[in-house]
């Protein structure tokens, strides 16, 4: 069984994805609300609620095989502040890596490391932030590579995320885990460009990971939408008309097409600020009817919360996505305990990592790397 540390743990979605083949030695998050949910679902025995910058290597028990870190994305996101790794939130990568460096000096650094973030981390500050991350990883003695995996292959949510997988350079990498060029399904051009920006000494530590995709997703958005949701109510007729009034002719035509269909149609709506054609800005409601939800976000404002529209027999109803529906879009089971307050539950989901994506990454790459690590350790003993 592999042992791991889980940093920026949130509600423990990485833990849910890694599964029973891994055992958590230590989990950390700064947010007491998320930590409370983590404790509800996984127990608090190995959980420390603290700013990562206040942690010391002495806080980390034993020797882990894996360190998982889904560090904050807000400053690296295309919709964020643009502060990048200099930002207060995404900049928490640095104290996290300082812990890895300290563990390395003590001879107990995890041989496998996974960093998870938005794909904007590849292009932030013209790629300088990604280069800085890669330089830290390689100079600490790891080989590494990156994958961009869209959760839409696993759940009905469009959610591309960056996964950087690193392994101690002293361990061999099985040939079946690598290839000579990035896969088309992992955002080839973006990854290739990020790679070409790396200094030669860092690029020399690069690995093109091979990750086969699952045969096909068998869940649609309509499968997870509740007729009688908890924690949310259906909007009034007047409010639904207000949403429709924010739509462009193209989006209104999508609604009309759904009304003409003979089957029940479910769409998802985000409010966005768009140019008004007169040099100003206007708020628009944009809808999709492809049975896939837009990427969940943290509910910083009303525009960040996803609205669903149900069109049936010519009638239109709208409401916010419910917390349980949001959790299902993250691949969490229905027995997963969510916070009682709407915003807390939605924030937990929108800030997490999709469980089946973690499971797939573990099955296809991490468990094979773990087998190499454990075999080498046994031979050394």
Coordinates of C-alpha atoms in Angstrom, one line a residue:
X1 CA 0.0 0.0 0.0
X2 CA 1.3 3.5 -0.9
X3 CA 1.6 6.2 1.7
X4 CA 0.9 9.8 0.9
X5 CA 0.7 13.4 2.1
X6 CA -2.3 15.4 0.8
X7 CA -1.7 19.2 0.7
X8 CA -4.4 21.8 0.0
X9 CA -6.7 18.8 0.8
X10 CA -10.1 20.6 0.6
X11 CA -12.8 18.0 1.0
X12 CA -10.5 15.2 0.3
X13 CA -11.3 14.6 -3.3
X14 CA -7.8 13.5 -4.2
X15 CA -8.1 11.0 -1.3
X16 CA -11.4 9.7 -2.7
X17 CA -9.8 9.3 -6.1
X18 CA -6.6 7.6 -5.0
X19 CA -8.7 4.9 -3.4
X20 CA -8.0 2.0 -1.0
X21 CA -4.5 1.2 -2.5
X22 CA -3.2 4.4 -0.8
X23 CA -3.1 5.4 2.9
X24 CA -3.0 9.0 4.0
X25 CA -0.2 9.9 6.5
X26 CA -1.0 13.6 6.6
X27 CA -3.6 16.0 5.2
X28 CA -3.5 19.8 5.4
X29 CA -5.8 22.7 4.5
X30 CA -6.0 26.3 5.8
X31 CA -9.8 26.6 5.4
X32 CA -11.6 25.4 8.6
X33 CA -14.9 24.9 6.7
X34 CA -13.3 22.6 4.2
X35 CA -11.4 20.9 6.9
X36 CA -14.6 20.2 8.8
X37 CA -16.1 18.5 5.7
X38 CA -12.8 16.5 5.3
X39 CA -13.1 15.4 8.9
X40 CA -16.7 14.4 8.5
X41 CA -15.9 12.2 5.6
X42 CA -12.4 10.9 6.3
X43 CA -11.8 11.6 10.0
X44 CA -9.5 14.1 11.6
X45 CA -6.7 11.8 12.8
X46 CA -4.2 12.9 10.2
X47 CA -5.6 16.3 9.4
X48 CA -3.8 19.5 10.4
X49 CA -5.7 22.8 9.8
X50 CA -2.9 25.3 9.2
X51 CA -1.4 27.7 6.6
X52 CA 1.1 25.7 4.6
X53 CA 3.7 28.4 5.1
X54 CA 3.6 27.6 8.9
X55 CA 4.2 23.9 8.5
X56 CA 7.6 22.4 9.2
X57 CA 9.0 19.1 8.0
X58 CA 8.7 17.9 11.6
X59 CA 4.9 18.2 11.2
X60 CA 5.0 15.5 8.5
X61 CA 5.1 12.0 10.0
X62 CA 7.1 9.1 8.5
X63 CA 8.1 8.8 4.9
X64 CA 5.5 9.1 2.2
X65 CA 5.6 7.6 -1.3
X66 CA 3.5 10.4 -2.8
X67 CA 2.8 14.0 -2.1
X68 CA -0.3 15.3 -3.7
X69 CA -0.8 19.1 -3.9
X70 CA -3.8 20.8 -5.5
X71 CA -2.5 24.3 -4.8
X72 CA -4.8 27.3 -5.2
X73 CA -5.5 28.3 -8.8
X74 CA -7.0 31.8 -8.5
X75 CA -3.8 33.7 -9.4
X76 CA -3.0 31.4 -12.3
X77 CA -6.6 31.2 -13.8
X78 CA -7.4 33.1 -16.9
X79 CA -10.3 34.6 -15.0
X80 CA -8.1 35.5 -12.0
X81 CA -6.0 38.4 -11.0
X82 CA -3.0 37.5 -13.1
X83 CA -0.7 37.7 -10.2
X84 CA 0.6 34.2 -10.9
X85 CA 3.0 32.6 -8.5
X86 CA 3.6 36.0 -7.0
X87 CA 0.0 36.0 -5.8
X88 CA -1.0 35.4 -2.2
X89 CA -3.0 32.2 -3.1
X90 CA -1.2 30.5 -6.0
X91 CA 2.1 31.6 -4.4
X92 CA 1.5 29.0 -1.7
X93 CA 3.4 26.7 -4.1
X94 CA 6.6 28.1 -2.7
X95 CA 6.2 27.1 1.0
X96 CA 4.9 23.7 -0.2
X97 CA 8.0 23.1 -2.2
X98 CA 10.2 24.4 0.7
X99 CA 8.7 21.5 2.7
X100 CA 9.7 19.1 -0.1
X101 CA 13.2 20.5 -0.1
X102 CA 13.5 20.1 3.7
X103 CA 12.3 16.5 3.5
X104 CA 14.9 15.9 0.7
X105 CA 17.6 17.2 3.0
X106 CA 16.4 14.7 5.7
X107 CA 16.4 11.8 3.2
X108 CA 12.6 11.3 3.3
X109 CA 11.2 13.3 0.4
X110 CA 8.3 11.5 -1.4
X111 CA 9.7 9.9 -4.6
X112 CA 6.4 10.7 -6.4
X113 CA 4.8 14.2 -6.5
X114 CA 1.6 15.3 -8.2
X115 CA 0.7 19.0 -8.6
X116 CA -2.8 19.9 -9.8
X117 CA -3.9 23.3 -11.1
X118 CA -5.7 25.1 -13.9
X119 CA -4.2 24.9 -17.4
X120 CA -3.6 28.6 -17.1
X121 CA -0.5 27.7 -15.1
X122 CA 1.1 26.7 -18.4
X123 CA 0.8 30.2 -19.9
X124 CA 0.8 32.5 -16.8
X125 CA 3.2 35.4 -17.2
X126 CA 4.1 34.1 -20.7
X127 CA 5.0 30.7 -19.3
X128 CA 7.5 32.0 -16.7
X129 CA 5.5 30.6 -13.9
X130 CA 5.4 27.1 -15.3
X131 CA 9.1 27.4 -16.0
X132 CA 9.7 28.4 -12.4
X133 CA 7.7 25.4 -11.2
X134 CA 9.6 23.0 -13.5
X135 CA 13.0 24.5 -12.5
X136 CA 12.2 23.9 -8.8
X137 CA 11.1 20.3 -9.5
X138 CA 14.1 19.4 -11.6
X139 CA 16.7 21.1 -9.4
X140 CA 15.4 19.1 -6.4
X141 CA 16.2 15.9 -8.2
X142 CA 13.0 14.9 -10.0
X143 CA 12.1 14.0 -13.5
X144 CA 8.7 15.4 -14.4
X145 CA 6.1 15.9 -17.1
X146 CA 2.7 17.5 -17.5
X147 CA -0.8 16.3 -18.7
X148 CA -3.9 18.4 -19.3
X149 CA -6.9 16.2 -18.7
X150 CA -10.4 17.3 -19.3
X151 CA -12.9 15.8 -16.8
X152 CA -15.5 15.7 -19.6
X153 CA -14.1 12.2 -20.4
X154 CA -15.2 11.0 -17.0
X155 CA -18.1 13.2 -15.8
X156 CA -20.6 15.5 -17.7
X157 CA -18.5 18.6 -16.9
X158 CA -16.1 20.5 -19.1
X159 CA -13.1 20.9 -16.7
X160 CA -9.6 20.8 -18.2
X161 CA -6.9 20.7 -15.5
X162 CA -3.2 20.5 -15.4
X163 CA -1.5 17.6 -13.7
X164 CA 2.3 17.7 -13.2
X165 CA 3.6 14.2 -12.3
X166 CA 7.2 14.0 -11.0
X167 CA 9.3 11.1 -9.8
X168 CA 12.7 11.0 -8.1
X169 CA 15.4 10.8 -10.8
X170 CA 17.0 7.8 -9.1
X171 CA 14.1 5.6 -10.0
X172 CA 13.6 4.1 -13.5
X173 CA 10.4 4.9 -15.3
X174 CA 8.7 1.9 -17.0
X175 CA 8.7 2.3 -20.8
X176 CA 5.0 1.8 -21.1
X177 CA 4.3 5.0 -19.1
X178 CA 6.1 7.3 -21.6
X179 CA 6.0 8.3 -25.2
X180 CA 8.0 10.5 -27.6
X181 CA 5.5 13.3 -28.0
X182 CA 2.4 14.6 -26.2
X183 CA -0.9 13.1 -26.9
X184 CA -3.5 15.1 -28.9
X185 CA -6.0 14.7 -26.2
X186 CA -3.8 16.4 -23.6
X187 CA -3.9 19.8 -25.3
X188 CA -0.8 19.2 -27.5
X189 CA -0.1 22.7 -28.6
X190 CA -0.3 24.3 -25.2
X191 CA 1.9 21.6 -23.6
X192 CA 4.4 21.7 -26.4
X193 CA 4.8 25.4 -26.2
X194 CA 5.3 25.2 -22.4
X195 CA 7.9 22.6 -22.9
X196 CA 9.8 24.6 -25.5
X197 CA 10.1 27.5 -23.0
X198 CA 12.0 25.4 -20.5
X199 CA 15.8 25.9 -20.1
X200 CA 17.8 23.0 -21.5
X201 CA 18.8 21.6 -18.1
X202 CA 15.1 21.5 -17.0
X203 CA 13.9 20.2 -20.4
X204 CA 16.4 17.4 -20.0
X205 CA 14.4 16.1 -17.0
X206 CA 11.1 16.2 -18.9
X207 CA 8.9 13.1 -19.4
X208 CA 6.0 12.8 -21.9
X209 CA 3.6 10.7 -19.9
X210 CA 1.4 8.3 -21.7
X211 CA -2.2 8.3 -20.4
X212 CA -4.9 6.3 -22.3
X213 CA -8.4 7.7 -21.9
X214 CA -11.3 5.6 -20.7
X215 CA -13.4 4.0 -23.4
X216 CA -16.3 6.5 -23.0
X217 CA -18.3 8.4 -20.4
X218 CA -21.7 6.8 -19.6
X219 CA -23.2 9.7 -17.6
X220 CA -25.1 12.7 -19.0
X221 CA -25.9 15.9 -17.3
X222 CA -29.6 14.9 -17.4
X223 CA -28.7 11.8 -15.3
X224 CA -27.6 13.8 -12.3
X225 CA -30.2 16.6 -12.3
X226 CA -32.8 16.3 -9.6
X227 CA -36.5 17.0 -10.0
X228 CA -36.9 18.0 -6.4
X229 CA -33.5 19.4 -5.4
X230 CA -32.6 20.3 -1.8
X231 CA -31.1 23.7 -0.8
X232 CA -32.3 25.4 -4.0
X233 CA -35.7 26.5 -5.3
X234 CA -37.0 26.9 -8.8
X235 CA -37.0 30.5 -10.0
X236 CA -40.1 32.5 -10.5
X237 CA -41.5 33.0 -14.0
X238 CA -40.4 36.7 -13.8
X239 CA -36.8 35.8 -12.9
X240 CA -36.6 33.2 -15.7
X241 CA -37.8 35.9 -18.1
X242 CA -35.1 38.2 -16.8
X243 CA -32.5 35.5 -17.6
X244 CA -33.9 35.1 -21.1
X245 CA -33.7 38.9 -21.6
X246 CA -29.9 38.7 -21.0
X247 CA -29.4 36.3 -23.9
X248 CA -28.1 37.2 -27.3
X249 CA -30.2 36.1 -30.4
X250 CA -27.9 33.1 -30.9
X251 CA -28.5 31.9 -27.3
X252 CA -32.3 32.6 -27.6
X253 CA -32.4 30.5 -30.7
X254 CA -30.8 27.6 -28.7
X255 CA -33.7 27.9 -26.2
X256 CA -36.3 28.0 -29.0
X257 CA -34.8 24.9 -30.6
X258 CA -35.0 23.1 -27.2
X259 CA -38.7 24.1 -27.0
X260 CA -39.4 22.6 -30.4
X261 CA -37.8 19.3 -29.4
X262 CA -40.1 16.6 -28.3
X263 CA -37.9 15.5 -25.4
X264 CA -36.9 17.0 -22.1
X265 CA -33.9 19.3 -22.6
X266 CA -31.5 20.5 -19.9
X267 CA -29.1 23.3 -20.4
X268 CA -26.6 25.1 -18.2
X269 CA -26.2 28.9 -18.0
X270 CA -23.3 31.2 -17.0
X271 CA -23.6 34.9 -16.9
X272 CA -20.6 36.6 -18.6
X273 CA -19.6 40.2 -19.4
X274 CA -19.3 40.7 -23.2
X275 CA -18.6 43.7 -25.5
X276 CA -21.9 45.5 -26.5
X277 CA -20.6 46.5 -29.9
X278 CA -20.7 50.2 -28.9
X279 CA -17.4 50.3 -27.0
X280 CA -18.9 49.2 -23.7
X281 CA -19.8 46.0 -21.8
X282 CA -23.0 44.1 -21.3
X283 CA -24.0 41.2 -19.2
X284 CA -25.0 38.1 -21.1
X285 CA -26.6 34.8 -20.2
X286 CA -25.0 32.1 -22.3
X287 CA -26.5 28.6 -22.5
X288 CA -25.4 25.2 -23.7
X289 CA -27.6 22.2 -24.4
X290 CA -25.0 19.5 -25.1
X291 CA -25.8 17.6 -21.8
X292 CA -22.5 18.8 -20.4
X293 CA -22.2 21.3 -17.6
X294 CA -19.8 24.3 -17.8
X295 CA -16.7 24.2 -15.5
X296 CA -17.8 24.6 -11.8
X297 CA -16.3 27.7 -10.1
X298 CA -16.2 28.9 -6.6
X299 CA -19.2 31.1 -5.8
X300 CA -17.5 34.5 -5.4
X301 CA -20.6 36.1 -6.9
X302 CA -23.9 35.4 -8.6
X303 CA -22.2 35.1 -12.0
X304 CA -20.0 32.3 -10.7
X305 CA -22.8 30.0 -9.8
X306 CA -24.2 27.8 -12.6
X307 CA -27.9 28.0 -13.5
X308 CA -29.7 25.2 -15.1
X309 CA -32.6 25.5 -17.5
X310 CA -35.1 22.6 -18.0
X311 CA -37.2 22.8 -21.2
X312 CA -40.1 20.4 -21.4
X313 CA -43.4 20.5 -23.3
X314 CA -42.7 24.0 -24.3
X315 CA -42.3 25.2 -20.7
X316 CA -39.1 26.7 -19.3
X317 CA -37.9 26.5 -15.7
X318 CA -34.6 27.7 -14.2
X319 CA -32.8 27.4 -10.9
X320 CA -29.3 27.3 -9.5
X321 CA -27.4 24.0 -9.7
X322 CA -27.9 22.2 -6.4
X323 CA -25.0 21.3 -4.1
X324 CA -25.6 17.6 -4.6
X325 CA -25.6 18.0 -8.3
X326 CA -22.4 20.0 -8.1
X327 CA -20.9 17.1 -6.0
X328 CA -22.0 14.6 -8.6
X329 CA -20.3 16.6 -11.3
X330 CA -17.1 16.2 -9.3
X331 CA -17.6 12.5 -9.2
X332 CA -18.4 12.3 -5.5
X333 CA -20.8 9.6 -4.4
X334 CA -24.2 10.6 -2.9
X335 CA -23.2 9.4 0.6
X336 CA -20.4 12.0 0.6
X337 CA -21.4 14.5 3.4
X338 CA -21.6 18.1 2.2
X339 CA -21.7 21.3 4.2
X340 CA -25.1 22.5 5.1
X341 CA -24.8 26.0 3.7
X342 CA -25.3 26.3 -0.1
X343 CA -22.2 28.5 -0.8
X344 CA -20.0 26.4 1.4
X345 CA -21.0 23.2 -0.4
X346 CA -20.7 24.8 -3.9
X347 CA -17.3 26.3 -3.0
X348 CA -16.1 22.9 -1.8
X349 CA -17.1 21.3 -5.2
X350 CA -15.9 24.2 -7.4
X351 CA -12.5 24.3 -5.7
X352 CA -11.9 20.5 -5.9
X353 CA -10.4 17.9 -8.2
X354 CA -12.6 15.5 -10.1
X355 CA -12.5 12.1 -8.3
X356 CA -12.6 9.8 -11.4
X357 CA -9.8 11.7 -13.0
X358 CA -7.6 11.1 -10.0
X359 CA -8.6 7.5 -10.0
X360 CA -7.6 7.1 -13.6
X361 CA -4.3 8.9 -13.2
X362 CA -3.5 6.6 -10.2
X363 CA -4.5 3.4 -12.1
X364 CA -2.6 4.3 -15.3
X365 CA 0.6 6.0 -14.0
X366 CA 0.9 6.5 -10.2
X367 CA 0.4 2.8 -9.2
X368 CA 3.0 1.7 -11.7
X369 CA 5.5 4.3 -10.4
X370 CA 4.7 3.1 -6.8
X371 CA 5.5 -0.5 -7.8
X372 CA 8.9 0.7 -9.1
X373 CA 9.6 2.6 -5.9
X374 CA 8.6 -0.3 -3.6
X375 CA 10.6 -2.8 -5.7
X376 CA 13.7 -0.7 -5.4
X377 CA 13.2 -0.1 -1.7
X378 CA 12.9 -3.9 -1.2
X379 CA 16.1 -4.5 -3.1
X380 CA 18.0 -1.8 -1.1
X381 CA 16.8 -3.4 2.1

